XYZ file of C-alpha atoms in Angstrom:
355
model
C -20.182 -28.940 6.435
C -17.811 -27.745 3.481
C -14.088 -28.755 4.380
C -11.066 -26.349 4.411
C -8.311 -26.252 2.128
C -6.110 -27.520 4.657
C -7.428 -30.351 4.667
C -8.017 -31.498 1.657
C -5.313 -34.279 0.305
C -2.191 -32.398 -1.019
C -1.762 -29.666 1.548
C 0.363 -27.449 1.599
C 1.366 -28.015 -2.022
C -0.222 -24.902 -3.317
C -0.936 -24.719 -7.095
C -1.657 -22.193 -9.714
C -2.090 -21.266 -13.872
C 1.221 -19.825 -14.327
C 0.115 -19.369 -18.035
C -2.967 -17.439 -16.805
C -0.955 -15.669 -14.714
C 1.845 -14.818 -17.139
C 0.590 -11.761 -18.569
C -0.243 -10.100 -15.522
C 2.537 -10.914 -13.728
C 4.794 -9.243 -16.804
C 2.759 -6.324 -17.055
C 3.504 -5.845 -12.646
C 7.166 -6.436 -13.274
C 7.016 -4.035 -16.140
C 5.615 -1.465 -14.250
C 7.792 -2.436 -10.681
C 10.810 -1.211 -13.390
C 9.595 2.033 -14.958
C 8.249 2.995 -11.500
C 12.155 2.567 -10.123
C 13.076 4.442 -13.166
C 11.046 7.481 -12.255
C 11.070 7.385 -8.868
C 15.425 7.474 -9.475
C 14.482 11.117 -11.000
C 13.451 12.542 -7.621
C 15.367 14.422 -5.337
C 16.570 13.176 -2.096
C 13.859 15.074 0.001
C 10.867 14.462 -2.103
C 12.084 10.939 -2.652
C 11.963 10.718 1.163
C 8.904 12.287 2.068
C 6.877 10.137 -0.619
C 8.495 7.148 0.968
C 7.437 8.190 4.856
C 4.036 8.712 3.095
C 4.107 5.308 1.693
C 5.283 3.589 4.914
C 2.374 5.559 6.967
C -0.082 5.008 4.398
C 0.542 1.078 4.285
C 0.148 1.210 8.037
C -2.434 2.546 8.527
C -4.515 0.905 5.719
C -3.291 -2.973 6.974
C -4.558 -1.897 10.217
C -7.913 -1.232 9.097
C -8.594 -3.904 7.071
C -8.156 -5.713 10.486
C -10.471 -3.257 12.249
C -7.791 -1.666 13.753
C -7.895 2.388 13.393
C -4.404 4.076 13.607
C -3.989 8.068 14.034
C -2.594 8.800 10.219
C -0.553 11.844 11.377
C 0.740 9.892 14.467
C 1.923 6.883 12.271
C 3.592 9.404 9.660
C 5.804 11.379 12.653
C 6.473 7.770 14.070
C 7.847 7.005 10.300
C 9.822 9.907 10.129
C 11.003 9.464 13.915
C 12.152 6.371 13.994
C 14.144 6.676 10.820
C 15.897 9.234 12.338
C 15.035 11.859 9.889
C 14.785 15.780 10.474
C 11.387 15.705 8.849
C 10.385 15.206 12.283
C 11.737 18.260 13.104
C 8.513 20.773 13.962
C 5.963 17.803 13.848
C 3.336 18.178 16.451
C 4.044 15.358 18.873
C 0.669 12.972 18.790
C 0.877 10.305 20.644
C -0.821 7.081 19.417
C 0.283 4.052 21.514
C -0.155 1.106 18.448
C 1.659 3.507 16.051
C 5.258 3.009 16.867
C 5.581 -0.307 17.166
C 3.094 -1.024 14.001
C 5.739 1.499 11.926
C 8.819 -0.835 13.787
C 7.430 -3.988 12.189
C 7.092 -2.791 9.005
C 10.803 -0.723 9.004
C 11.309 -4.495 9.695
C 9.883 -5.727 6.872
C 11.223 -2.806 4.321
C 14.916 -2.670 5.763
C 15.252 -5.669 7.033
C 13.588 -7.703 3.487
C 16.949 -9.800 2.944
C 16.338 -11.522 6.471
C 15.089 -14.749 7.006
C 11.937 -15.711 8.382
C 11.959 -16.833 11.573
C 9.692 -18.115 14.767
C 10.971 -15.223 16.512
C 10.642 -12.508 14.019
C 7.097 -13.544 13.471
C 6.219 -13.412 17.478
C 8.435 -10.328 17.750
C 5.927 -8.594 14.972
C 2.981 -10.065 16.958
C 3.780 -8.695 20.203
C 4.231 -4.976 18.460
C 1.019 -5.002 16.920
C -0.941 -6.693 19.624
C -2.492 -4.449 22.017
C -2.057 -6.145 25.156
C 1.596 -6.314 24.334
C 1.622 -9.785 25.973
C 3.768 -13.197 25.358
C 3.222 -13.766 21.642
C 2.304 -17.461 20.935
C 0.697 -19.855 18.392
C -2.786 -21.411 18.646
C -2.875 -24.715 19.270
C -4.914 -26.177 16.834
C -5.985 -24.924 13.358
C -9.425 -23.704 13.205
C -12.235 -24.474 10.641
C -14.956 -21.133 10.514
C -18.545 -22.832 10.024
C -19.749 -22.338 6.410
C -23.246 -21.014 7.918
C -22.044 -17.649 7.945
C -21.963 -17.327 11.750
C -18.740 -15.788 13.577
C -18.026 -18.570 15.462
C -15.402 -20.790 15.165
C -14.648 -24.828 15.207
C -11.803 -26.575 16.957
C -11.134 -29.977 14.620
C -8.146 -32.143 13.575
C -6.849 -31.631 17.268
C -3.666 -33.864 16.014
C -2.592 -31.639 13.795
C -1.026 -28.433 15.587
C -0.590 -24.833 14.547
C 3.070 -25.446 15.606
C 3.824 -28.090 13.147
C 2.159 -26.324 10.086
C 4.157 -22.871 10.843
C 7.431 -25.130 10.880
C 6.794 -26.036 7.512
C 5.583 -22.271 6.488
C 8.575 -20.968 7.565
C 11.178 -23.741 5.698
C 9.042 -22.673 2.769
C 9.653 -19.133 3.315
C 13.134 -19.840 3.973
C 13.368 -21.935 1.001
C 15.036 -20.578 -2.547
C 12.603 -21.534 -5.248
C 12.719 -20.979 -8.774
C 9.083 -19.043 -8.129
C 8.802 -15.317 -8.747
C 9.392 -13.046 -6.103
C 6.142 -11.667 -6.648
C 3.889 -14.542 -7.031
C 5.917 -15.958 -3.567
C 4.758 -12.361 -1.849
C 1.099 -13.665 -3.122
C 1.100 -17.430 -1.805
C 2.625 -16.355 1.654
C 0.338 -13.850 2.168
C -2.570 -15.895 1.440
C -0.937 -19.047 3.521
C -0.638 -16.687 6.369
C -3.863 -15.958 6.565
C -5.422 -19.762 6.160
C -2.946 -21.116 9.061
C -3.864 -17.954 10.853
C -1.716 -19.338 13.619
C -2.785 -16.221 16.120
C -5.531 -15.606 18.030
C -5.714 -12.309 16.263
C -3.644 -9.677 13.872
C -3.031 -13.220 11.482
C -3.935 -10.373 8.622
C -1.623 -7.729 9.004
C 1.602 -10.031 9.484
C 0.461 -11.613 6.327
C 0.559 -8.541 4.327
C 3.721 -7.536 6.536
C 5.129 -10.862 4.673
C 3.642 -9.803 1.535
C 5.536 -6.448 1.577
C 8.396 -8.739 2.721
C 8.665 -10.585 -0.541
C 7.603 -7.783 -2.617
C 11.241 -5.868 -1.678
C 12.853 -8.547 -2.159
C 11.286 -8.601 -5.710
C 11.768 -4.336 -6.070
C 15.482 -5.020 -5.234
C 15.191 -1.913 -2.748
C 13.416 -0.553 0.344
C 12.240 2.710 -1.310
C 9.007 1.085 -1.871
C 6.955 4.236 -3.357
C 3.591 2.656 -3.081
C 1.001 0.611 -0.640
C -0.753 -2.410 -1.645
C -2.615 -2.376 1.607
C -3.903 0.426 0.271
C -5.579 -0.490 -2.920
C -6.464 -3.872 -1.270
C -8.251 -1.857 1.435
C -10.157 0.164 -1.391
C -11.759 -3.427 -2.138
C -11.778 -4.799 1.024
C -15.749 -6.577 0.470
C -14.131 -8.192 -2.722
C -10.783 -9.380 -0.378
C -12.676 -10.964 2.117
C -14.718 -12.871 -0.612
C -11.930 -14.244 -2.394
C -10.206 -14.668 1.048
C -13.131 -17.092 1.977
C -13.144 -19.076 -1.526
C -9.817 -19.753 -0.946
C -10.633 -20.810 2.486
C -13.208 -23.175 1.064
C -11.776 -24.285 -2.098
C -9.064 -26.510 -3.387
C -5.599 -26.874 -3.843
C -5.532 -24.401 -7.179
C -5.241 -20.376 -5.792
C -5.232 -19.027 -9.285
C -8.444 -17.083 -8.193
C -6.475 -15.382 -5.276
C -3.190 -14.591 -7.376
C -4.866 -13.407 -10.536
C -6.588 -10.723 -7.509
C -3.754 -10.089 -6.069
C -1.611 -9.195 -9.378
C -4.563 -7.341 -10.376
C -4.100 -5.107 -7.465
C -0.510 -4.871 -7.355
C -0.657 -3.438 -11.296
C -3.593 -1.036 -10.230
C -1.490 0.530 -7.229
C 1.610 0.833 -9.509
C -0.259 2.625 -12.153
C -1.724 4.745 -9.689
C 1.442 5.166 -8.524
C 3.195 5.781 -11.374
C 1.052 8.581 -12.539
C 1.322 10.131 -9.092
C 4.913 10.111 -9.743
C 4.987 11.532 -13.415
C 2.746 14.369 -12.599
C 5.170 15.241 -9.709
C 8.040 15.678 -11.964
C 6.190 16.979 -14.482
C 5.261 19.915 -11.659
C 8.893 19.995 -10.854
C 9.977 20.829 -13.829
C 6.669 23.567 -14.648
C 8.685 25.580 -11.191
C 12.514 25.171 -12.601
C 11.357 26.155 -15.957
C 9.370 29.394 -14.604
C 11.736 29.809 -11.542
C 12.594 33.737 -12.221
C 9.150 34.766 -12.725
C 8.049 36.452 -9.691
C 4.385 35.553 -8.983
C 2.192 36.417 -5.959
C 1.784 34.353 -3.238
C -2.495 33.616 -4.422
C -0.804 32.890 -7.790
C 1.383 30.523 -6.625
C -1.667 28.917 -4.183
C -3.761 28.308 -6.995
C -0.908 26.674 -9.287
C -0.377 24.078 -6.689
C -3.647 23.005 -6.684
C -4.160 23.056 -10.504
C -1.062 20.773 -9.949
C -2.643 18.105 -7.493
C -5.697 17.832 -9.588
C -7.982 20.506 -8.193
C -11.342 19.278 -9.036
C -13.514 22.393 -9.812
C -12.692 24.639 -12.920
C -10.732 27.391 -12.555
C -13.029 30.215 -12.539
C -11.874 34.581 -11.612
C -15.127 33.579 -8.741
C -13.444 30.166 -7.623
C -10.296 31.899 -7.560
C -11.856 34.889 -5.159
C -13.401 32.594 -3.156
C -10.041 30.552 -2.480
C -7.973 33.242 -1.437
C -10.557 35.533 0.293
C -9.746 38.178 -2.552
C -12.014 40.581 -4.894
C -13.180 39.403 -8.026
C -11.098 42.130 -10.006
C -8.359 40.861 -7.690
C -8.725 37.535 -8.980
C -9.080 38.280 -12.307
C -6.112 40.890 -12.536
C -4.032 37.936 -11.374
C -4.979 35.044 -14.031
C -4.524 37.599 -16.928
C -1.285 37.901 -15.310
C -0.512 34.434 -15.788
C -1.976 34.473 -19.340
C 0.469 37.115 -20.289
C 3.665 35.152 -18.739
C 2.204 32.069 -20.602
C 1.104 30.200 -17.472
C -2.200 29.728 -17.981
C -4.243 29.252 -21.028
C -8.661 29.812 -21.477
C -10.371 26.173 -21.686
C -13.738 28.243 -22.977
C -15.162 31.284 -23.747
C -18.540 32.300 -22.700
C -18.433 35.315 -20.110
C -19.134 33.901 -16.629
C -18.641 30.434 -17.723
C -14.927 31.319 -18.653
C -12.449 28.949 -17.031
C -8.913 28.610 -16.803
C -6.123 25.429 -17.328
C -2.628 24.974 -16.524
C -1.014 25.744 -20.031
């Protein structure tokens, strides 16, 4: 039977390549800067409806990677509820009974980043995302899952209790080091989850402590993106690396070299989200006087978030339930006031791009 990395000689004295990391890490804390920089070029309502979107998103997605499946449109009006906004103004009330306190723990986590980590804050988030809502407390012993591939579960090392080995977690937490931000975010996330000191929801307050560290490093709660999200999008390849590092040694290169890997996708994604929305901000000031229908405004919106199909005069019929010659009479119109340009000739085939 393979032994965990808990208890191999050296625990918890984590170790990785920092100069395999290095690269990665710059190019994250490159992007982290220019996605501030953009982001500051939002307005205050935009800015704040990305950000509820953001919060929702990353709530929803921890919970499922957990098994857990939140109502999307109940966690976004609890985000914009419990921050007090009027965005919740006219929101269809859907009640979801794991969404507020799931969007209270990570307001927590967001708002709250410069906190320290305590025994209490860590049963408090238990307790909200359990769904018994009962007395939060530790296992007692750690557990070893059998190597066979079965489900079931071990009890060893009965001297050595879950109490003891969160103790020293949390001082570690707790602790200033000289270690980025963003590789700390990494190793507690992935420490979290190889104590995994609960009987259950051990993932999501790992991430939750991820997202924790990961402010700290942004410098600010207006976290624009969700790395539940893109970790979610590869969850088969998560739980795989999760389970080396279960099984392996004392070196979680593997795991941060992942990790940083997702982190840069979800802020390039993110990024490019963001510069197409200003870019589209400025397309409306810049055309602001020029009265246009309300199909030609329809159809400019989704050119804007990446309509799929080509624009066709029969696609844009279809779309807004309007004749052909309707259609067509209103993308020459948009020719003429320099809106929107031919991709190709070729009589039916002719399509149609933002210009």
């Amino acid at each position: 039977m393979e032994t965990c990395i808990w208890q191999k000689q050296g625990w918890p004295y984590l170790t990785w390549n920092m100069k395999e990391l290095s690269c990665v890490l710059g190019e994250v804390r490159n992007r982290q800067g220019r996605l501030a920089g953009k982001a500051s070029l939002l307005g205050a309502d935009l800015k704040r409806e990305l950000l509820f979107n953001s919060i929702a998103l990353d709530v929803v997605k921890s919970a499922e990677l957990e098994g857990v499946a939140l109502d999307a449109d109940a966690v976004l009006a609890s985000v914009a509820r419990q921050l007090n906004s009027d965005a919740s103004a006219g929101r269809a009330e859907i009640v979801d009974p794991l969404a507020d306190p799931a969007v209270q723990v990570h307001a927590d986590v967001l708002f709250n980043c410069a906190l320290p980590v305590t025994e209490e804050r860590l049963f408090k988030w238990k307790r909200a995302l359990s769904a018994t809502r009962g007395e939060a407390a530790y296992r007692n012993t750690l557990l070893y899952e059998m190597s066979s591939g079965t489900s079931g579960y071990l009890y060893i090392q009965d001297s050595y209790p879950v109490s003891e080995e969160m103790k020293r977690f949390i001082q570690w937490m707790n602790t200033i080091h000289p270690t980025d931000p963003v590789i700390k975010a990494g190793v507690a996330c992935l420490r979290m989850s190889l104590i995994r000191p609960f009987d259950e929801d051990n993932g999501r307050i790992a991430r939750a402590l991820s997202d924790m560290f990961l402010t700290r490093a942004d410098n600010s709660p207006q976290r624009l993106y969700s790395l539940s999200s893109q970790i979610c999008s590869r969850k088969e390849m998560y739980h795989d690396v999760m389970k080396n590092m279960r099984n392996g040694n004392l070196d979680i290169t593997e795991w941060l070299r992942w990790y940083l890997y997702c982190l840069e996708t979800e802020l390039e994604e993110t990024e490019n989200s963001l510069t197409r929305i200003l870019e589209k901000s400025k397309f409306w000031e810049r055309y602001r006087l020029i009265r246009l229908n309300e199909r030609q405004v329809k159809m400019i919106n989704l050119l804007w978030e990446g309509m799929d199909d080509k624009l066709t005069s029969s696609c844009w019929a279809t779309v807004n339930f309007c004749s052909p010659d309707t259609a067509l009479r209103d993308i020459q119109d948009l020719i003429q006031k320099n809106i929107l340009r031919k991709r190709n000739s070729g009589g039916r085939s002719t399509s149609y791009a933002l210009n």
